[in-house]
Every structure is written in C-alpha cells, then in structure tokens.
Amino acid sequence: MAQTKGTVVLAYSGGLDTSCILVWLKEQGYDVIAYLANIGQKEDFDAARKKALALGAKKVYIEDVSKEFVEQFIWPAVQANALYEDRYLLGTALARPCIARGLVEVAQREGAQHVAHGATGKGNDQVRFELTCYALCPKIKVIAPWRMPEFYQRFPGRRELMDYAKEHGIPVPVTPQTPWSMDENLMHISYEAGILENPKNQAPPGLYTKTRDPATSPDIPDVLEIQFERGVPVKVTNAGDGATRCTALELFVYLNDIAFGLIRFSLFSCFSPCLAKWLGIYETPAGTILYHAHLDIEAFTMDREVRKIKQGLALKFSELVYNGFWHSPECEFLRECIGRSQEAVLGTVRLSVFKGQVYILGRESPRSLYNEELVSMNVQGDYEPADATGFININSLRLKEYHRLQSKVTAKQDE
C-alpha cells in the first residue's frame, strides 16, 4: 500500500465504475469517504453502505436530498420550461450540481482536500461535477480517474473494469449481457454506453424501468388537475379517485407513478469536451407532464411580449444547466429573471395522460388574459373591426417596398 495521500470524498453510486474507483483510490494511498446522495433513485441504501465499507471506505455518508432536488433544482427548470435542444428535460444535468453540493459539504465537514467522481473523460458530467465543486469550494482538488492515464490505460473499457471487480471481489450489477450504464433520479432515468452507442440499434426489450410500452398501457386515461402558483405546481388531484398530493416531493413522485406509460425517447446531445454527439435513451414521466401543463398555464396568464423574452431566457438557462454552469453568475441572474416572470402564472390545468401522451383538456386562472368578449365572433365588445384596416396598411408598406425593389433588381438582371 502506498503512503497515505490524504482523504478523498468520492461521489459513490455503488455501481461498477465508482465501486472499482473506490478500491483503486485506496490502492493509490487515499483514505476514501463515500458520499451517496439519495435523489430518488431506486437503491438499497443500506446494502450500498455495507458494500462501500466492505470495499474499504473509511466512512459512508448517505444523505436524502430528494426534497431539495425537487424544490431547488427541478422547480426552477419547470418554471423555465427548460428544454435542451428541443427534447432533453435536463434530468442528469439538474442532478449533478445537487450531488456535487453535498459532496463539497461533506469534504468541508471532514476536512478533506480532495473529492472524486466516476464521470468519464469524454462526457458532460465531469464538467457539471467539477464546475460546481470549484464554484462552491475554490481550493478543492478534484480527482477524476477517467482522465488520468494510469487509470484509463489500465481500464480501456468496461470489460476490463468487470475483470478488475471480479479480481477484487467487487459485486456489480453490470454483466456482459446488459453492458449499459444507467443514471436514475427523480426527474428521469438515462441509459448510455454498450450496444446503445450504435444509433441504428433499437433499445433492447427489458431496458425501460420508469415507463412501459404504450401498446400495453391501460385503455382508460388518467385525468389530472394540476394547480400552479408562481409557475410551481402546488397540488395535483386525480379526477378519477380524488387522490391529492400537495408537498413538492409527494406531488412529483405521484406524477412519476401515474405516468408510467409515458414518454421515452433517444437523444443526441451536442456538447462534450471532445465535441462529439452523445447518444442516450431517456425516460422522464413526471417532468414531461409538468412541462406540458406549465407551458399551457403560462401561455394563458403571461403577456405575449414578456413571454417572448422569457422564452429566450429559458433557452439560455437550458444551455447553461446542460453545460454545467448552474452556479455561474449568469445562471443565477437568469433564475431570478425567470422567477420574476412567474408571479402571475397561477391556476389549474386539467389534462389527460393516455398511452404515452399528455393531452391538455382545459385550464382556469384568476390571472387569465383571455377576454371572451374581446375575441368572440358573436360579440363586438370594445374592438372596432375597421381599425384593422389601418394596421394592415401600415404593415403592408414594408412588404410592398421590399417586393418593389426586388422586382427592379430582377428586371435589371434580365436586361
């Protein structure tokens, strides 16, 4: 055993990578403290604790931060209608700063100068983890084994890791028959690597865990009413059985359960340090419901021009979160701006969840901008139809001039 190099707090999941990394860090001479954040993943946490201790961890911290994850990370994304590259609801990207924050807090509590993680040297998660760590504790030293030649040359692939695990008696759930990596939290579950790296391959049977094939889903839809205040869901009611959930965590867990037949897709993301496309398969049931519900109540209550600006802010917010800049000054500024835009976003959305889709059925709000008298085809109200003539004439001037000049250019070219 090498001479001790100090204490390192490892972001530990209990899977193949971090279990092997725990043992490898000990081989390098570090005292290892394992940190496992409960953010809603299905995990036997007691077994994970015993496993980490059996592998040589000096201490094991298991912290339930699922409530904070929903309230402090997921809710701002819901308010923003955050969607990266038009598809990705940022499940992993939201979880990483939440986990890294706990990692740094344990390091500070234990007086550890090092933290470590099992993110690959090609993907986005290393950036998300480390930018958060450096933002919250500038003097922290990060150990990233997958970027260290002595590690990745020894373990060029997952099979070598599995051989190492077998050699050191490390029990792992990954087998050569199911060699993909899974990352689960309350917001979503993602699947990457192995046979999934070929974009032509269809997801194998049995891969999905949070949703099911719409073809086997119930033939009767679930009808829900979701109440929002300041753009945040505060109550969900099942119109069928009257069940209600009001606290943030209970509400989100319930939506995940009720939406079992909902939304699964594969996605290419376009950021990583190696500037490559990244393929993953994602399930985001509750997040998908809330995205559609919030989009509806926001359009119902928010001024058009304000919403145009807010949509631009949401696009930038999604990019910053995806790229690991949750704790940047610009992201903090955007969260403040988006939060301010949500003051009037309150009301109830009625929707149906049916065979993999969300259908909006209706909505109501005391802050609705809908004026039936103004827009009705049966009542003139305060609107004077003749006024539209001037509006059309003014706006047509630019179009007339543009096409007049285009005609001149075309005529000249034809001479």
GROMACS .gro file of C-alpha atoms in nm:
model
  415
    1MET     CA    1   0.000   0.000   0.000
    2ALA     CA    2   0.136   0.341  -0.099
    3GLN     CA    3   0.196   0.613   0.159
    4THR     CA    4  -0.125   0.796   0.252
    5LYS     CA    5  -0.209   1.090   0.028
    6GLY     CA    6  -0.488   1.227   0.244
    7THR     CA    7  -0.864   1.193   0.241
    8VAL     CA    8  -1.085   1.199  -0.065
    9VAL     CA    9  -1.465   1.215  -0.068
   10LEU     CA   10  -1.592   1.003  -0.355
   11ALA     CA   11  -1.929   1.060  -0.525
   12TYR     CA   12  -2.036   0.698  -0.487
   13SER     CA   13  -2.325   0.519  -0.655
   14GLY     CA   14  -2.244   0.157  -0.579
   15GLY     CA   15  -2.224   0.071  -0.948
   16LEU     CA   16  -1.937  -0.072  -1.148
   17ASP     CA   17  -1.734   0.246  -1.201
   18THR     CA   18  -1.743   0.401  -0.855
   19SER     CA   19  -1.702   0.067  -0.678
   20CYS     CA   20  -1.385   0.000  -0.875
   21ILE     CA   21  -1.270   0.359  -0.830
   22LEU     CA   22  -1.312   0.331  -0.452
   23VAL     CA   23  -1.079   0.031  -0.444
   24TRP     CA   24  -0.837   0.194  -0.691
   25LEU     CA   25  -0.816   0.514  -0.485
   26LYS     CA   26  -0.721   0.307  -0.183
   27GLU     CA   27  -0.451   0.140  -0.392
   28GLN     CA   28  -0.316   0.487  -0.469
   29GLY     CA   29  -0.289   0.566  -0.098
   30TYR     CA   30  -0.602   0.771  -0.026
   31ASP     CA   31  -0.838   0.735   0.265
   32VAL     CA   32  -1.178   0.721   0.098
   33ILE     CA   33  -1.506   0.859   0.229
   34ALA     CA   34  -1.803   0.752   0.018
   35TYR     CA   35  -2.083   1.000  -0.039
   36LEU     CA   36  -2.413   0.876  -0.177
   37ALA     CA   37  -2.694   1.126  -0.242
   38ASN     CA   38  -3.049   0.997  -0.241
   39ILE     CA   39  -3.216   1.194  -0.522
   40GLY     CA   40  -3.495   0.947  -0.580
   41GLN     CA   41  -3.312   0.656  -0.741
   42LYS     CA   42  -3.428   0.304  -0.664
   43GLU     CA   43  -3.144   0.186  -0.443
   44ASP     CA   44  -3.090  -0.036  -0.142
   45PHE     CA   45  -2.903   0.230   0.052
   46ASP     CA   46  -2.828   0.004   0.346
   47ALA     CA   47  -2.671  -0.250   0.111
   48ALA     CA   48  -2.476   0.029  -0.060
   49ARG     CA   49  -2.339   0.143   0.276
   50LYS     CA   50  -2.231  -0.210   0.367
   51LYS     CA   51  -2.073  -0.258   0.025
   52ALA     CA   52  -1.871   0.066   0.046
   53LEU     CA   53  -1.745  -0.023   0.394
   54ALA     CA   54  -1.659  -0.376   0.278
   55LEU     CA   55  -1.457  -0.227  -0.009
   56GLY     CA   56  -1.257  -0.021   0.237
   57ALA     CA   57  -1.434   0.312   0.272
   58LYS     CA   58  -1.331   0.494   0.590
   59LYS     CA   59  -1.680   0.641   0.628
   60VAL     CA   60  -2.002   0.642   0.429
   61TYR     CA   61  -2.240   0.936   0.407
   62ILE     CA   62  -2.586   0.869   0.268
   63GLU     CA   63  -2.795   1.186   0.251
   64ASP     CA   64  -3.156   1.215   0.138
   65VAL     CA   65  -3.161   1.534  -0.069
   66SER     CA   66  -3.464   1.441  -0.280
   67LYS     CA   67  -3.681   1.719  -0.137
   68GLU     CA   68  -3.411   1.980  -0.204
   69PHE     CA   69  -3.361   1.835  -0.551
   70VAL     CA   70  -3.726   1.891  -0.641
   71GLU     CA   71  -3.768   2.232  -0.480
   72GLN     CA   72  -3.433   2.391  -0.560
   73PHE     CA   73  -3.342   2.234  -0.894
   74ILE     CA   74  -3.644   2.077  -1.067
   75TRP     CA   75  -3.889   2.357  -0.989
   76PRO     CA   76  -3.671   2.630  -1.148
   77ALA     CA   77  -3.649   2.410  -1.459
   78VAL     CA   78  -4.028   2.371  -1.463
   79GLN     CA   79  -4.072   2.748  -1.431
   80ALA     CA   80  -3.834   2.797  -1.721
   81ASN     CA   81  -3.992   2.527  -1.940
   82ALA     CA   82  -3.630   2.420  -1.975
   83LEU     CA   83  -3.572   2.201  -2.277
   84TYR     CA   84  -3.226   2.146  -2.420
   85GLU     CA   85  -3.209   2.110  -2.799
   86ASP     CA   86  -3.591   2.092  -2.811
   87ARG     CA   87  -3.603   1.749  -2.644
   88TYR     CA   88  -3.400   1.694  -2.328
   89LEU     CA   89  -3.559   1.786  -1.994
   90LEU     CA   90  -3.219   1.802  -1.820
   91GLY     CA   91  -3.265   1.518  -1.571
   92THR     CA   92  -2.897   1.437  -1.517
   93ALA     CA   93  -2.783   1.795  -1.572
   94LEU     CA   94  -3.008   1.913  -1.287
   95ALA     CA   95  -2.898   1.634  -1.054
   96ARG     CA   96  -2.522   1.688  -1.081
   97PRO     CA   97  -2.499   2.029  -0.908
   98CYS     CA   98  -2.728   1.895  -0.634
   99ILE     CA   99  -2.500   1.595  -0.575
  100ALA     CA  100  -2.180   1.799  -0.605
  101ARG     CA  101  -2.305   2.046  -0.347
  102GLY     CA  102  -2.346   1.765  -0.095
  103LEU     CA  103  -2.008   1.624  -0.193
  104VAL     CA  104  -1.835   1.954  -0.117
  105GLU     CA  105  -2.022   1.998   0.212
  106VAL     CA  106  -1.903   1.656   0.332
  107ALA     CA  107  -1.546   1.734   0.224
  108GLN     CA  108  -1.554   2.057   0.422
  109ARG     CA  109  -1.707   1.882   0.722
  110GLU     CA  110  -1.438   1.612   0.714
  111GLY     CA  111  -1.150   1.848   0.635
  112ALA     CA  112  -1.080   1.660   0.311
  113GLN     CA  113  -0.883   1.841   0.043
  114HIS     CA  114  -0.993   1.608  -0.236
  115VAL     CA  115  -1.317   1.499  -0.397
  116ALA     CA  116  -1.353   1.238  -0.670
  117HIS     CA  117  -1.614   1.122  -0.916
  118GLY     CA  118  -1.665   0.845  -1.169
  119ALA     CA  119  -1.769   1.055  -1.469
  120THR     CA  120  -1.597   0.966  -1.795
  121GLY     CA  121  -1.335   1.187  -1.956
  122LYS     CA  122  -1.546   1.229  -2.269
  123GLY     CA  123  -1.887   1.326  -2.139
  124ASN     CA  124  -2.060   1.622  -1.980
  125ASP     CA  125  -2.092   1.506  -1.620
  126GLN     CA  126  -1.726   1.566  -1.534
  127VAL     CA  127  -1.780   1.932  -1.625
  128ARG     CA  128  -2.101   1.960  -1.422
  129PHE     CA  129  -1.948   1.799  -1.114
  130GLU     CA  130  -1.626   1.995  -1.120
  131LEU     CA  131  -1.762   2.339  -1.205
  132THR     CA  132  -1.997   2.308  -0.908
  133CYS     CA  133  -1.717   2.191  -0.678
  134TYR     CA  134  -1.486   2.475  -0.781
  135ALA     CA  135  -1.765   2.733  -0.754
  136LEU     CA  136  -1.858   2.627  -0.400
  137CYS     CA  137  -1.506   2.549  -0.277
  138PRO     CA  138  -1.238   2.709  -0.497
  139LYS     CA  139  -0.949   2.537  -0.316
  140ILE     CA  140  -1.086   2.186  -0.352
  141LYS     CA  141  -0.880   1.938  -0.554
  142VAL     CA  142  -1.071   1.708  -0.786
  143ILE     CA  143  -0.955   1.357  -0.870
  144ALA     CA  144  -1.107   1.239  -1.197
  145PRO     CA  145  -0.973   0.885  -1.258
  146TRP     CA  146  -1.119   0.859  -1.608
  147ARG     CA  147  -0.893   1.147  -1.714
  148MET     CA  148  -0.580   1.000  -1.558
  149PRO     CA  149  -0.365   0.793  -1.798
  150GLU     CA  150  -0.266   0.549  -1.523
  151PHE     CA  151  -0.636   0.468  -1.482
  152TYR     CA  152  -0.781   0.475  -1.834
  153GLN     CA  153  -0.484   0.293  -1.986
  154ARG     CA  154  -0.532   0.020  -1.730
  155PHE     CA  155  -0.909   0.013  -1.790
  156PRO     CA  156  -0.971   0.095  -2.157
  157GLY     CA  157  -1.324  -0.047  -2.143
  158ARG     CA  158  -1.598  -0.178  -1.918
  159ARG     CA  159  -1.489  -0.539  -1.962
  160GLU     CA  160  -1.152  -0.456  -1.802
  161LEU     CA  161  -1.340  -0.293  -1.515
  162MET     CA  162  -1.552  -0.604  -1.471
  163ASP     CA  163  -1.237  -0.817  -1.467
  164TYR     CA  164  -1.091  -0.586  -1.200
  165ALA     CA  165  -1.412  -0.613  -1.000
  166LYS     CA  166  -1.401  -0.991  -1.017
  167GLU     CA  167  -1.036  -0.992  -0.916
  168HIS     CA  168  -1.104  -0.777  -0.609
  169GLY     CA  169  -1.434  -0.938  -0.510
  170ILE     CA  170  -1.640  -0.633  -0.601
  171PRO     CA  171  -2.005  -0.727  -0.664
  172VAL     CA  172  -2.151  -0.523  -0.952
  173PRO     CA  173  -2.489  -0.533  -1.129
  174VAL     CA  174  -2.343  -0.493  -1.479
  175THR     CA  175  -2.288  -0.807  -1.686
  176PRO     CA  176  -2.164  -0.857  -2.043
  177GLN     CA  177  -2.526  -0.931  -2.142
  178THR     CA  178  -2.651  -0.590  -2.024
  179PRO     CA  179  -2.346  -0.365  -2.064
  180TRP     CA  180  -2.508  -0.024  -2.050
  181SER     CA  181  -2.477   0.249  -1.792
  182MET     CA  182  -2.785   0.378  -1.608
  183ASP     CA  183  -2.830   0.703  -1.419
  184GLU     CA  184  -3.152   0.746  -1.223
  185ASN     CA  185  -3.302   1.025  -1.019
  186LEU     CA  186  -3.648   1.163  -0.951
  187MET     CA  187  -3.650   1.358  -1.276
  188HIS     CA  188  -3.554   1.077  -1.509
  189ILE     CA  189  -3.351   0.770  -1.586
  190SER     CA  190  -3.096   0.759  -1.867
  191TYR     CA  191  -2.925   0.468  -2.039
  192GLU     CA  192  -2.593   0.500  -2.220
  193ALA     CA  193  -2.293   0.302  -2.348
  194GLY     CA  194  -2.258  -0.055  -2.467
  195ILE     CA  195  -2.489  -0.160  -2.750
  196LEU     CA  196  -2.673   0.173  -2.716
  197GLU     CA  197  -2.378   0.352  -2.874
  198ASN     CA  198  -2.490   0.240  -3.219
  199PRO     CA  199  -2.765   0.485  -3.324
  200LYS     CA  200  -2.920   0.221  -3.552
  201ASN     CA  201  -2.991  -0.011  -3.260
  202GLN     CA  202  -3.336  -0.018  -3.108
  203ALA     CA  203  -3.348  -0.025  -2.730
  204PRO     CA  204  -3.347  -0.390  -2.623
  205PRO     CA  205  -3.652  -0.543  -2.451
  206GLY     CA  206  -3.644  -0.501  -2.075
  207LEU     CA  207  -3.435  -0.184  -2.078
  208TYR     CA  208  -3.706   0.060  -1.970
  209THR     CA  209  -3.784   0.084  -1.599
  210LYS     CA  210  -3.989   0.403  -1.549
  211THR     CA  211  -4.231   0.363  -1.839
  212ARG     CA  212  -4.396   0.088  -2.036
  213ASP     CA  213  -4.486   0.033  -2.398
  214PRO     CA  214  -4.795   0.243  -2.482
  215ALA     CA  215  -4.937  -0.062  -2.658
  216THR     CA  216  -4.970  -0.236  -2.320
  217SER     CA  217  -5.085   0.071  -2.127
  218PRO     CA  218  -5.440   0.090  -1.987
  219ASP     CA  219  -5.721   0.177  -2.227
  220ILE     CA  220  -5.866   0.428  -1.981
  221PRO     CA  221  -5.680   0.761  -1.942
  222ASP     CA  222  -5.582   0.917  -1.612
  223VAL     CA  223  -5.730   1.267  -1.580
  224LEU     CA  224  -5.537   1.501  -1.355
  225GLU     CA  225  -5.576   1.857  -1.232
  226ILE     CA  226  -5.250   2.036  -1.155
  227GLN     CA  227  -5.260   2.362  -0.963
  228PHE     CA  228  -4.979   2.616  -1.007
  229GLU     CA  229  -4.866   2.914  -0.803
  230ARG     CA  230  -4.586   3.137  -0.934
  231GLY     CA  231  -4.522   2.876  -1.202
  232VAL     CA  232  -4.465   2.596  -0.949
  233PRO     CA  233  -4.704   2.300  -0.906
  234VAL     CA  234  -4.855   2.304  -0.557
  235LYS     CA  235  -5.130   2.045  -0.585
  236VAL     CA  236  -5.224   1.754  -0.808
  237THR     CA  237  -5.564   1.588  -0.799
  238ASN     CA  238  -5.667   1.267  -0.972
  239ALA     CA  239  -6.014   1.332  -1.113
  240GLY     CA  240  -6.084   0.960  -1.112
  241ASP     CA  241  -6.030   0.865  -0.749
  242GLY     CA  242  -5.996   1.209  -0.589
  243ALA     CA  243  -5.641   1.139  -0.468
  244THR     CA  244  -5.444   1.457  -0.399
  245ARG     CA  245  -5.077   1.537  -0.336
  246CYS     CA  246  -4.958   1.878  -0.216
  247THR     CA  247  -4.598   1.868  -0.097
  248ALA     CA  248  -4.332   1.907  -0.364
  249LEU     CA  249  -4.177   1.564  -0.321
  250GLU     CA  250  -4.503   1.370  -0.285
  251LEU     CA  251  -4.651   1.550  -0.584
  252PHE     CA  252  -4.356   1.473  -0.808
  253VAL     CA  253  -4.333   1.108  -0.701
  254TYR     CA  254  -4.707   1.067  -0.762
  255LEU     CA  255  -4.679   1.208  -1.114
  256ASN     CA  256  -4.394   0.967  -1.187
  257ASP     CA  257  -4.613   0.677  -1.074
  258ILE     CA  258  -4.927   0.786  -1.259
  259ALA     CA  259  -4.732   0.849  -1.579
  260PHE     CA  260  -4.582   0.503  -1.601
  261GLY     CA  261  -4.695   0.470  -1.962
  262LEU     CA  262  -4.541   0.800  -2.067
  263ILE     CA  263  -4.263   0.933  -2.289
  264ARG     CA  264  -3.948   0.751  -2.377
  265PHE     CA  265  -3.704   0.868  -2.641
  266SER     CA  266  -3.345   0.857  -2.757
  267LEU     CA  267  -3.146   1.177  -2.791
  268PHE     CA  268  -2.824   1.301  -2.943
  269SER     CA  269  -2.676   1.580  -2.731
  270CYS     CA  270  -2.414   1.804  -2.882
  271PHE     CA  271  -2.182   1.907  -2.600
  272SER     CA  272  -1.889   1.725  -2.452
  273PRO     CA  273  -1.522   1.819  -2.412
  274CYS     CA  274  -1.442   1.605  -2.716
  275LEU     CA  275  -1.707   1.797  -2.918
  276ALA     CA  276  -1.888   1.478  -3.010
  277LYS     CA  277  -2.253   1.386  -3.033
  278TRP     CA  278  -2.365   1.182  -2.736
  279LEU     CA  279  -2.642   0.923  -2.758
  280GLY     CA  280  -2.864   0.833  -2.467
  281ILE     CA  281  -3.210   0.692  -2.402
  282TYR     CA  282  -3.426   0.879  -2.151
  283GLU     CA  283  -3.747   0.833  -1.952
  284THR     CA  284  -3.889   1.147  -1.790
  285PRO     CA  285  -4.251   1.083  -1.690
  286ALA     CA  286  -4.336   1.349  -1.427
  287GLY     CA  287  -4.113   1.605  -1.595
  288THR     CA  288  -4.298   1.558  -1.924
  289ILE     CA  289  -4.640   1.609  -1.763
  290LEU     CA  290  -4.527   1.925  -1.586
  291TYR     CA  291  -4.359   2.062  -1.898
  292HIS     CA  292  -4.686   2.048  -2.092
  293ALA     CA  293  -4.902   2.165  -1.803
  294HIS     CA  294  -4.679   2.461  -1.720
  295LEU     CA  295  -4.648   2.557  -2.086
  296ASP     CA  296  -5.028   2.577  -2.102
  297ILE     CA  297  -5.091   2.779  -1.786
  298GLU     CA  298  -4.804   3.015  -1.870
  299ALA     CA  299  -4.942   3.090  -2.217
  300PHE     CA  300  -5.282   3.150  -2.053
  301THR     CA  301  -5.156   3.404  -1.800
  302MET     CA  302  -4.842   3.571  -1.936
  303ASP     CA  303  -4.825   3.874  -2.163
  304ARG     CA  304  -4.714   3.787  -2.515
  305GLU     CA  305  -4.412   4.017  -2.528
  306VAL     CA  306  -4.295   3.919  -2.180
  307ARG     CA  307  -4.322   3.556  -2.282
  308LYS     CA  308  -4.110   3.611  -2.592
  309ILE     CA  309  -3.830   3.748  -2.375
  310LYS     CA  310  -3.876   3.471  -2.120
  311GLN     CA  311  -3.852   3.205  -2.392
  312GLY     CA  312  -3.511   3.341  -2.489
  313LEU     CA  313  -3.403   3.334  -2.125
  314ALA     CA  314  -3.525   2.975  -2.094
  315LEU     CA  315  -3.319   2.870  -2.393
  316LYS     CA  316  -3.006   3.021  -2.239
  317PHE     CA  317  -3.092   2.871  -1.899
  318SER     CA  318  -3.118   2.524  -2.055
  319GLU     CA  319  -2.779   2.562  -2.223
  320LEU     CA  320  -2.612   2.681  -1.903
  321VAL     CA  321  -2.756   2.398  -1.694
  322TYR     CA  322  -2.669   2.137  -1.955
  323ASN     CA  323  -2.313   2.265  -1.978
  324GLY     CA  324  -2.258   2.267  -1.601
  325PHE     CA  325  -2.293   2.637  -1.518
  326TRP     CA  326  -2.568   2.614  -1.254
  327HIS     CA  327  -2.361   2.817  -1.007
  328SER     CA  328  -2.244   3.077  -1.257
  329PRO     CA  329  -2.344   3.441  -1.206
  330GLU     CA  330  -2.529   3.441  -1.536
  331CYS     CA  331  -2.735   3.135  -1.441
  332GLU     CA  332  -2.821   3.286  -1.102
  333PHE     CA  333  -2.930   3.602  -1.283
  334LEU     CA  334  -3.149   3.401  -1.522
  335ARG     CA  335  -3.315   3.212  -1.237
  336GLU     CA  336  -3.404   3.545  -1.076
  337CYS     CA  337  -3.544   3.682  -1.402
  338ILE     CA  338  -3.743   3.369  -1.481
  339GLY     CA  339  -3.877   3.359  -1.124
  340ARG     CA  340  -3.993   3.720  -1.158
  341SER     CA  341  -4.176   3.631  -1.481
  342GLN     CA  342  -4.377   3.365  -1.297
  343GLU     CA  343  -4.557   3.592  -1.049
  344ALA     CA  344  -4.882   3.580  -1.244
  345VAL     CA  345  -4.852   3.216  -1.353
  346LEU     CA  346  -5.116   3.060  -1.132
  347GLY     CA  347  -5.420   2.850  -1.195
  348THR     CA  348  -5.522   2.492  -1.266
  349VAL     CA  349  -5.461   2.279  -1.574
  350ARG     CA  350  -5.676   1.976  -1.645
  351LEU     CA  351  -5.505   1.710  -1.853
  352SER     CA  352  -5.521   1.350  -1.960
  353VAL     CA  353  -5.234   1.102  -1.952
  354PHE     CA  354  -5.304   0.830  -2.203
  355LYS     CA  355  -5.082   0.575  -2.382
  356GLY     CA  356  -4.760   0.772  -2.380
  357GLN     CA  357  -4.908   1.117  -2.442
  358VAL     CA  358  -5.026   1.421  -2.247
  359TYR     CA  359  -5.345   1.589  -2.365
  360ILE     CA  360  -5.446   1.928  -2.227
  361LEU     CA  361  -5.821   1.931  -2.159
  362GLY     CA  362  -5.874   2.275  -2.007
  363ARG     CA  363  -5.746   2.542  -1.775
  364GLU     CA  364  -5.862   2.822  -1.546
  365SER     CA  365  -5.687   3.106  -1.368
  366PRO     CA  366  -5.777   3.427  -1.180
  367ARG     CA  367  -5.494   3.590  -1.378
  368SER     CA  368  -5.614   3.474  -1.718
  369LEU     CA  369  -5.552   3.714  -2.006
  370TYR     CA  370  -5.834   3.558  -2.204
  371ASN     CA  371  -6.118   3.805  -2.273
  372GLU     CA  372  -6.406   3.619  -2.432
  373GLU     CA  373  -6.592   3.937  -2.522
  374LEU     CA  374  -6.288   4.078  -2.700
  375VAL     CA  375  -6.219   3.772  -2.916
  376SER     CA  376  -6.569   3.630  -2.962
  377MET     CA  377  -6.704   3.605  -3.316
  378ASN     CA  378  -7.052   3.672  -3.178
  379VAL     CA  379  -6.987   3.988  -2.972
  380GLN     CA  380  -6.811   4.302  -3.095
  381GLY     CA  381  -6.708   4.420  -2.746
  382ASP     CA  382  -6.459   4.707  -2.721
  383TYR     CA  383  -6.291   4.619  -3.051
  384GLU     CA  384  -6.361   4.820  -3.364
  385PRO     CA  385  -6.304   4.593  -3.669
  386ALA     CA  386  -6.245   4.891  -3.900
  387ASP     CA  387  -5.928   4.973  -3.704
  388ALA     CA  388  -5.765   4.664  -3.855
  389THR     CA  389  -5.755   4.834  -4.194
  390GLY     CA  390  -5.501   5.090  -4.079
  391PHE     CA  391  -5.295   4.820  -3.908
  392ILE     CA  392  -5.281   4.615  -4.227
  393ASN     CA  393  -5.199   4.917  -4.442
  394ILE     CA  394  -4.908   5.025  -4.221
  395ASN     CA  395  -4.760   4.674  -4.207
  396SER     CA  396  -4.801   4.616  -4.578
  397LEU     CA  397  -4.586   4.920  -4.662
  398ARG     CA  398  -4.266   4.735  -4.578
  399LEU     CA  399  -4.369   4.431  -4.782
  400LYS     CA  400  -4.470   4.642  -5.081
  401GLU     CA  401  -4.139   4.827  -5.078
  402TYR     CA  402  -3.937   4.509  -5.042
  403HIS     CA  403  -4.100   4.340  -5.338
  404ARG     CA  404  -4.094   4.660  -5.545
  405LEU     CA  405  -3.716   4.677  -5.504
  406GLN     CA  406  -3.681   4.304  -5.570
  407SER     CA  407  -3.869   4.348  -5.895
  408LYS     CA  408  -3.630   4.627  -6.000
  409VAL     CA  409  -3.326   4.409  -5.926
  410THR     CA  410  -3.473   4.116  -6.118
  411ALA     CA  411  -3.559   4.334  -6.415
  412LYS     CA  412  -3.207   4.479  -6.424
  413GLN     CA  413  -3.053   4.131  -6.413
  414ASP     CA  414  -3.272   4.022  -6.704
  415GLU     CA  415  -3.155   4.312  -6.928
   0.00000   0.00000   0.00000
